[in-house]
mmCIF file of C-alpha atoms in Angstrom:
data_model
loop_
_atom_site.group_PDB
_atom_site.id
_atom_site.type_symbol
_atom_site.label_atom_id
_atom_site.label_comp_id
_atom_site.label_asym_id
_atom_site.label_seq_id
_atom_site.Cartn_x
_atom_site.Cartn_y
_atom_site.Cartn_z
ATOM 1 C CA MET A 13 -0.079 0.024 -0.191
ATOM 2 C CA ASN A 14 2.517 2.049 0.979
ATOM 3 C CA GLY A 15 4.515 1.701 -2.585
ATOM 4 C CA LEU A 16 1.129 2.386 -4.486
ATOM 5 C CA PHE A 17 0.554 5.606 -2.486
ATOM 6 C CA THR A 18 3.746 6.963 -3.088
ATOM 7 C CA GLY A 19 3.792 6.294 -6.716
ATOM 8 C CA PHE A 20 0.272 7.444 -6.811
ATOM 9 C CA ARG A 21 1.930 10.686 -5.058
ATOM 10 C CA ALA A 22 4.519 10.936 -7.594
ATOM 11 C CA VAL A 23 2.351 10.845 -10.568
ATOM 12 C CA LEU A 24 0.471 13.847 -9.340
ATOM 13 C CA VAL A 25 3.398 15.933 -8.244
ATOM 14 C CA ILE A 26 4.364 15.293 -12.174
ATOM 15 C CA PHE A 27 1.243 16.056 -13.389
ATOM 16 C CA CYS A 28 0.642 19.559 -11.293
ATOM 17 C CA LEU A 29 4.375 20.529 -12.413
ATOM 18 C CA SER A 30 3.292 19.731 -16.235
ATOM 19 C CA LEU A 31 0.494 22.390 -15.451
ATOM 20 C CA LEU A 32 2.541 24.917 -14.295
ATOM 21 C CA PRO A 33 3.716 26.313 -17.767
ATOM 22 C CA SER A 34 0.542 26.501 -19.073
ATOM 23 C CA THR A 35 -1.295 28.244 -16.218
ATOM 24 C CA ALA A 36 1.925 31.033 -16.326
ATOM 25 C CA PHE A 37 1.173 30.959 -20.557
ATOM 26 C CA ALA A 38 -2.395 31.556 -19.382
ATOM 27 C CA SER A 39 -1.877 34.478 -17.001
ATOM 28 C CA ASP A 40 0.346 36.093 -19.188
ATOM 29 C CA ASN A 41 -2.810 36.357 -21.807
ATOM 30 C CA VAL A 42 -5.391 37.289 -19.591
ATOM 31 C CA PRO A 43 -6.484 40.676 -20.033
ATOM 32 C CA HIS A 44 -6.508 43.380 -16.500
ATOM 33 C CA PRO A 45 -9.089 45.476 -16.793
ATOM 34 C CA GLU A 46 -7.576 47.438 -14.413
ATOM 35 C CA MET A 47 -5.500 48.576 -17.237
ATOM 36 C CA ASN A 48 -7.927 48.767 -20.286
ATOM 37 C CA ASP A 49 -9.477 51.189 -17.914
ATOM 38 C CA HIS A 50 -6.697 53.456 -17.817
ATOM 39 C CA PRO A 51 -4.883 54.491 -20.987
ATOM 40 C CA LEU A 52 -2.637 56.533 -18.952
ATOM 41 C CA GLN A 53 -1.129 53.247 -17.819
ATOM 42 C CA GLN A 54 -1.074 51.379 -21.237
ATOM 43 C CA PHE A 55 1.688 54.100 -21.859
ATOM 44 C CA SER A 56 3.169 54.139 -18.388
ATOM 45 C CA PHE A 57 6.056 52.788 -20.233
ATOM 46 C CA SER A 58 6.730 54.564 -23.266
ATOM 47 C CA GLN A 59 5.752 58.003 -21.929
ATOM 48 C CA PRO A 60 8.937 58.711 -19.530
ATOM 49 C CA ALA A 61 11.007 58.082 -22.385
ATOM 50 C CA ALA A 62 9.001 60.333 -24.658
ATOM 51 C CA LEU A 63 9.294 63.070 -22.080
ATOM 52 C CA LYS A 64 12.795 62.669 -21.619
ATOM 53 C CA SER A 65 13.583 62.864 -25.012
ATOM 54 C CA THR A 66 11.331 65.780 -25.475
ATOM 55 C CA GLU A 67 13.406 67.863 -22.799
ATOM 56 C CA LEU A 68 16.714 66.820 -24.600
ATOM 57 C CA SER A 69 15.294 68.203 -27.727
ATOM 58 C CA GLU A 70 14.107 71.087 -25.582
ATOM 59 C CA GLY A 71 17.196 71.937 -23.930
ATOM 60 C CA LEU A 72 19.445 71.446 -27.294
ATOM 61 C CA MET A 73 17.407 74.085 -28.589
ATOM 62 C CA ALA A 74 17.641 76.524 -25.833
ATOM 63 C CA GLU A 75 21.502 75.589 -25.866
ATOM 64 C CA GLN A 76 21.639 76.460 -29.328
ATOM 65 C CA ASN A 77 19.367 79.534 -29.403
ATOM 66 C CA GLU A 78 21.469 81.346 -26.108
ATOM 67 C CA PRO A 79 24.637 82.667 -27.832
ATOM 68 C CA ILE A 80 22.073 84.170 -30.478
ATOM 69 C CA GLU A 81 20.321 85.672 -27.764
ATOM 70 C CA ASP A 82 23.864 86.975 -26.360
ATOM 71 C CA ASN A 83 24.705 88.390 -29.549
ATOM 72 C CA LYS A 84 21.824 90.534 -30.076
ATOM 73 C CA SER A 85 21.505 91.590 -26.817
ATOM 74 C CA LEU A 86 25.389 92.800 -27.114
ATOM 75 C CA LEU A 87 24.665 94.340 -30.314
ATOM 76 C CA PHE A 88 21.532 95.914 -28.565
ATOM 77 C CA THR A 89 23.835 97.746 -25.657
ATOM 78 C CA VAL A 90 26.486 98.416 -28.307
ATOM 79 C CA LEU A 91 24.267 100.214 -30.661
ATOM 80 C CA ALA A 92 22.107 102.223 -27.976
ATOM 81 C CA GLY A 93 25.612 103.291 -26.276
ATOM 82 C CA LEU A 94 26.405 105.210 -29.992
ATOM 83 C CA ALA A 95 23.181 106.319 -30.736
ATOM 84 C CA VAL A 96 23.050 108.040 -27.267
ATOM 85 C CA LEU A 97 27.045 108.818 -27.416
ATOM 86 C CA THR A 98 26.547 110.782 -31.043
ATOM 87 C CA THR A 99 23.016 112.102 -30.378
ATOM 88 C CA GLY A 100 24.286 113.465 -27.123
ATOM 89 C CA MET A 101 27.770 114.606 -29.071
ATOM 90 C CA MET A 102 25.029 116.609 -31.644
ATOM 91 C CA ALA A 103 22.996 118.133 -29.013
ATOM 92 C CA GLY A 104 25.938 119.176 -27.028
ATOM 93 C CA ILE A 105 26.949 121.350 -30.429
ATOM 94 C CA VAL A 106 23.535 122.910 -31.183
ATOM 95 C CA PHE A 107 23.220 123.567 -27.496
ATOM 96 C CA ALA A 108 26.366 125.694 -27.458
ATOM 97 C CA TYR A 109 25.092 127.360 -30.098
ATOM 98 C CA ALA A 110 22.084 128.816 -28.070
ATOM 99 C CA ASN A 111 23.533 128.795 -24.989
ATOM 100 C CA SER A 112 27.041 130.985 -25.302
ATOM 101 C CA VAL A 113 27.845 131.719 -29.366
ATOM 102 C CA MET A 114 25.001 133.584 -30.361
ATOM 103 C CA PRO A 115 24.341 134.956 -27.086
ATOM 104 C CA GLY A 116 27.864 136.418 -27.150
ATOM 105 C CA LEU A 117 27.704 137.420 -30.702
ATOM 106 C CA ARG A 118 24.735 139.372 -30.034
ATOM 107 C CA LYS A 119 26.910 141.776 -28.319
ATOM 108 C CA ALA A 120 28.984 142.521 -31.506
ATOM 109 C CA GLU A 121 28.742 145.169 -33.841
ATOM 110 C CA ASP A 122 27.516 144.566 -36.883
ATOM 111 C CA ARG A 123 30.434 144.035 -38.923
ATOM 112 C CA THR A 124 31.968 141.852 -36.090
ATOM 113 C CA PHE A 125 29.198 139.521 -35.842
ATOM 114 C CA VAL A 126 28.798 138.789 -39.448
ATOM 115 C CA LEU A 127 32.398 137.796 -40.414
ATOM 116 C CA ALA A 128 32.329 135.678 -37.241
ATOM 117 C CA ILE A 129 29.264 133.808 -38.244
ATOM 118 C CA ARG A 130 30.965 133.456 -41.819
ATOM 119 C CA HIS A 131 34.234 131.965 -40.091
ATOM 120 C CA LEU A 132 32.325 129.712 -37.396
ATOM 121 C CA THR A 133 29.520 128.479 -39.947
ATOM 122 C CA SER A 134 32.056 127.627 -43.083
ATOM 123 C CA SER A 135 33.950 125.489 -40.609
ATOM 124 C CA VAL A 136 30.928 123.345 -39.111
ATOM 125 C CA ALA A 137 30.812 121.326 -42.414
ATOM 126 C CA ASN A 138 33.611 119.047 -41.455
ATOM 127 C CA PRO A 139 34.199 115.360 -41.559
ATOM 128 C CA LEU A 140 34.113 114.710 -37.740
ATOM 129 C CA PHE A 141 30.691 116.946 -37.855
ATOM 130 C CA LEU A 142 29.420 114.440 -40.512
ATOM 131 C CA ILE A 143 30.338 111.292 -39.297
ATOM 132 C CA ILE A 144 28.606 112.499 -36.101
ATOM 133 C CA SER A 145 25.399 113.476 -37.634
ATOM 134 C CA ASN A 146 25.221 110.496 -39.714
ATOM 135 C CA GLY A 147 26.792 108.088 -37.205
ATOM 136 C CA ALA A 148 23.860 109.005 -34.873
ATOM 137 C CA LEU A 149 21.256 108.835 -37.765
ATOM 138 C CA LEU A 150 22.461 105.264 -38.454
ATOM 139 C CA ALA A 151 22.711 104.100 -34.853
ATOM 140 C CA GLN A 152 19.462 105.183 -33.832
ATOM 141 C CA ILE A 153 18.231 103.235 -37.069
ATOM 142 C CA GLY A 154 20.303 100.432 -35.988
ATOM 143 C CA PHE A 155 18.952 100.485 -32.116
ATOM 144 C CA ILE A 156 15.121 99.973 -33.676
ATOM 145 C CA VAL A 157 15.831 96.891 -36.312
ATOM 146 C CA VAL A 158 17.506 95.273 -32.984
ATOM 147 C CA ALA A 159 14.900 96.037 -30.654
ATOM 148 C CA VAL A 160 11.906 94.560 -33.694
ATOM 149 C CA LEU A 161 14.409 91.431 -33.916
ATOM 150 C CA THR A 162 14.952 91.061 -30.182
ATOM 151 C CA GLN A 163 11.034 91.884 -29.619
ATOM 152 C CA GLN A 164 11.455 94.666 -27.493
ATOM 153 C CA SER A 165 8.095 96.616 -27.544
ATOM 154 C CA SER A 166 8.672 99.814 -25.209
ATOM 155 C CA GLN A 167 12.248 99.725 -27.174
ATOM 156 C CA ILE A 168 11.044 99.982 -30.286
ATOM 157 C CA VAL A 169 8.401 102.787 -29.354
ATOM 158 C CA LEU A 170 10.801 105.020 -27.376
ATOM 159 C CA GLY A 171 13.411 104.412 -30.241
ATOM 160 C CA SER A 172 11.021 105.403 -32.917
ATOM 161 C CA ILE A 173 9.882 108.411 -31.002
ATOM 162 C CA ALA A 174 13.905 109.519 -30.616
ATOM 163 C CA LEU A 175 13.940 108.633 -34.392
ATOM 164 C CA ILE A 176 11.551 111.291 -35.049
ATOM 165 C CA PHE A 177 12.881 113.962 -32.784
ATOM 166 C CA TYR A 178 16.424 113.442 -34.332
ATOM 167 C CA ILE A 179 15.048 113.537 -38.055
ATOM 168 C CA ALA A 180 13.259 116.724 -36.994
ATOM 169 C CA THR A 181 16.424 118.023 -35.989
ATOM 170 C CA LEU A 182 18.173 117.054 -39.106
ATOM 171 C CA LEU A 183 15.258 118.670 -41.092
ATOM 172 C CA ILE A 184 15.613 121.824 -39.219
ATOM 173 C CA THR A 185 19.330 122.089 -39.917
ATOM 174 C CA PHE A 186 19.296 121.259 -43.624
ATOM 175 C CA LEU A 187 16.202 123.444 -44.651
ATOM 176 C CA GLY A 188 16.449 125.816 -42.218
ATOM 177 C CA ASN A 189 19.951 126.845 -41.014
ATOM 178 C CA LEU A 190 22.301 125.516 -43.558
ATOM 179 C CA PRO A 191 20.532 127.846 -46.266
ATOM 180 C CA LEU A 192 20.825 131.178 -43.986
ATOM 181 C CA ASN A 193 24.804 129.727 -43.566
ATOM 182 C CA LYS A 194 25.432 129.594 -47.483
ATOM 183 C CA ALA A 195 23.162 133.058 -48.044
ATOM 184 C CA ILE A 196 25.513 134.777 -45.454
ATOM 185 C CA ILE A 197 28.812 133.208 -46.678
ATOM 186 C CA SER A 198 28.353 133.996 -50.512
ATOM 187 C CA ALA A 199 26.823 137.561 -49.729
ATOM 188 C CA GLU A 200 29.313 139.863 -51.099
ATOM 189 C CA LEU A 201 30.803 141.943 -48.335
ATOM 190 C CA PRO A 202 28.852 145.557 -47.637
ATOM 191 C CA ALA A 203 30.609 148.830 -48.523
ATOM 192 C CA SER A 204 28.482 150.498 -45.542
ATOM 193 C CA ASP A 205 27.636 149.971 -42.647
ATOM 194 C CA ALA A 206 23.864 149.767 -43.219
ATOM 195 C CA LYS A 207 24.435 147.066 -45.539
ATOM 196 C CA TRP A 208 26.182 145.019 -42.049
ATOM 197 C CA ASN A 209 23.204 145.413 -40.675
ATOM 198 C CA GLU A 210 21.143 144.059 -43.370
ATOM 199 C CA LEU A 211 22.903 141.058 -43.533
ATOM 200 C CA ARG A 212 23.130 140.748 -39.796
ATOM 201 C CA VAL A 213 19.186 141.287 -39.236
ATOM 202 C CA ARG A 214 18.316 138.665 -42.298
ATOM 203 C CA PHE A 215 20.389 135.861 -40.560
ATOM 204 C CA GLU A 216 20.145 136.331 -36.696
ATOM 205 C CA SER A 217 16.909 136.280 -35.472
ATOM 206 C CA SER A 218 15.951 133.480 -37.789
ATOM 207 C CA TRP A 219 18.768 131.332 -37.712
ATOM 208 C CA THR A 220 18.542 131.742 -33.463
ATOM 209 C CA LEU A 221 15.373 130.474 -33.819
ATOM 210 C CA LEU A 222 15.962 127.339 -35.798
ATOM 211 C CA ASN A 223 18.753 126.953 -33.589
ATOM 212 C CA ASN A 224 16.584 127.053 -30.807
ATOM 213 C CA LEU A 225 14.205 124.491 -32.025
ATOM 214 C CA ARG A 226 16.823 121.935 -32.932
ATOM 215 C CA THR A 227 18.112 122.287 -29.481
ATOM 216 C CA ILE A 228 15.230 121.277 -27.818
ATOM 217 C CA THR A 229 14.365 118.062 -30.680
ATOM 218 C CA CYS A 230 18.017 116.756 -30.430
ATOM 219 C CA ILE A 231 18.001 116.450 -26.801
ATOM 220 C CA LEU A 232 14.509 115.212 -26.264
ATOM 221 C CA SER A 233 15.714 112.531 -28.876
ATOM 222 C CA VAL A 234 18.883 111.882 -26.702
ATOM 223 C CA SER A 235 16.654 112.041 -23.587
ATOM 224 C CA THR A 236 14.249 109.216 -25.077
ATOM 225 C CA LEU A 237 17.448 107.158 -26.032
ATOM 226 C CA ILE A 238 18.589 107.022 -22.574
ATOM 227 C CA VAL A 239 15.278 106.103 -20.832
ATOM 228 C CA ALA A 240 14.923 103.084 -23.693
ATOM 229 C CA LEU A 241 18.599 102.045 -22.609
ATOM 230 C CA LEU A 242 17.866 102.331 -18.941
ATOM 231 C CA SER A 243 14.285 100.391 -19.476
ATOM 232 C CA THR A 244 16.202 97.221 -20.379
ATOM 233 C CA TYR A 245 17.906 96.853 -17.545
ATOM 234 C CA TYR A 246 15.402 98.498 -15.058
#
């Protein structure tokens, strides 16, 4: 009996062992309603990999864009500095005439006034003055262009206002002051005191008024540029 029982037990164990592989295979193919009911769980293995890939690509793009943004920021600062410098120099030149030159010449006699103005106005149109005046215009235009590229709306508005004021300064100079300069330089030297006075009257009041106007517009231009530059950092 013991032998029969032992043999029966051995057969039972072998039969149970033979069932284990099929049971495991069946358990792998049994659907899990918990996973079917939750779509996010179905992608629990693929989602982290996708997120890592997206974060990596965004990081690489950010690293590639950083040097470009730094270059734009540097160019913006350089152009802003040049615009403030050159426009400020122009404002200083016209302010010097309004503050000291013309008030000083007002006390001179007619002949002295006319001769002094002829010498002063003929010496202003030199290469250095042209570089400064044209450089201010180009620097302000470049300032606005870089502000547009970097999408700085406040700097675009302030830069445009500054440019309008500076263009007004140039228009007053080229349409008002320069024609008066040419007229007094090309005029024949008078033979009588009355003629000297006539030359002075035709020039002094009009030129002084125009110079005062361009002094105001140029100061407003450089002041607006300073505000635009400071607003970038504060």
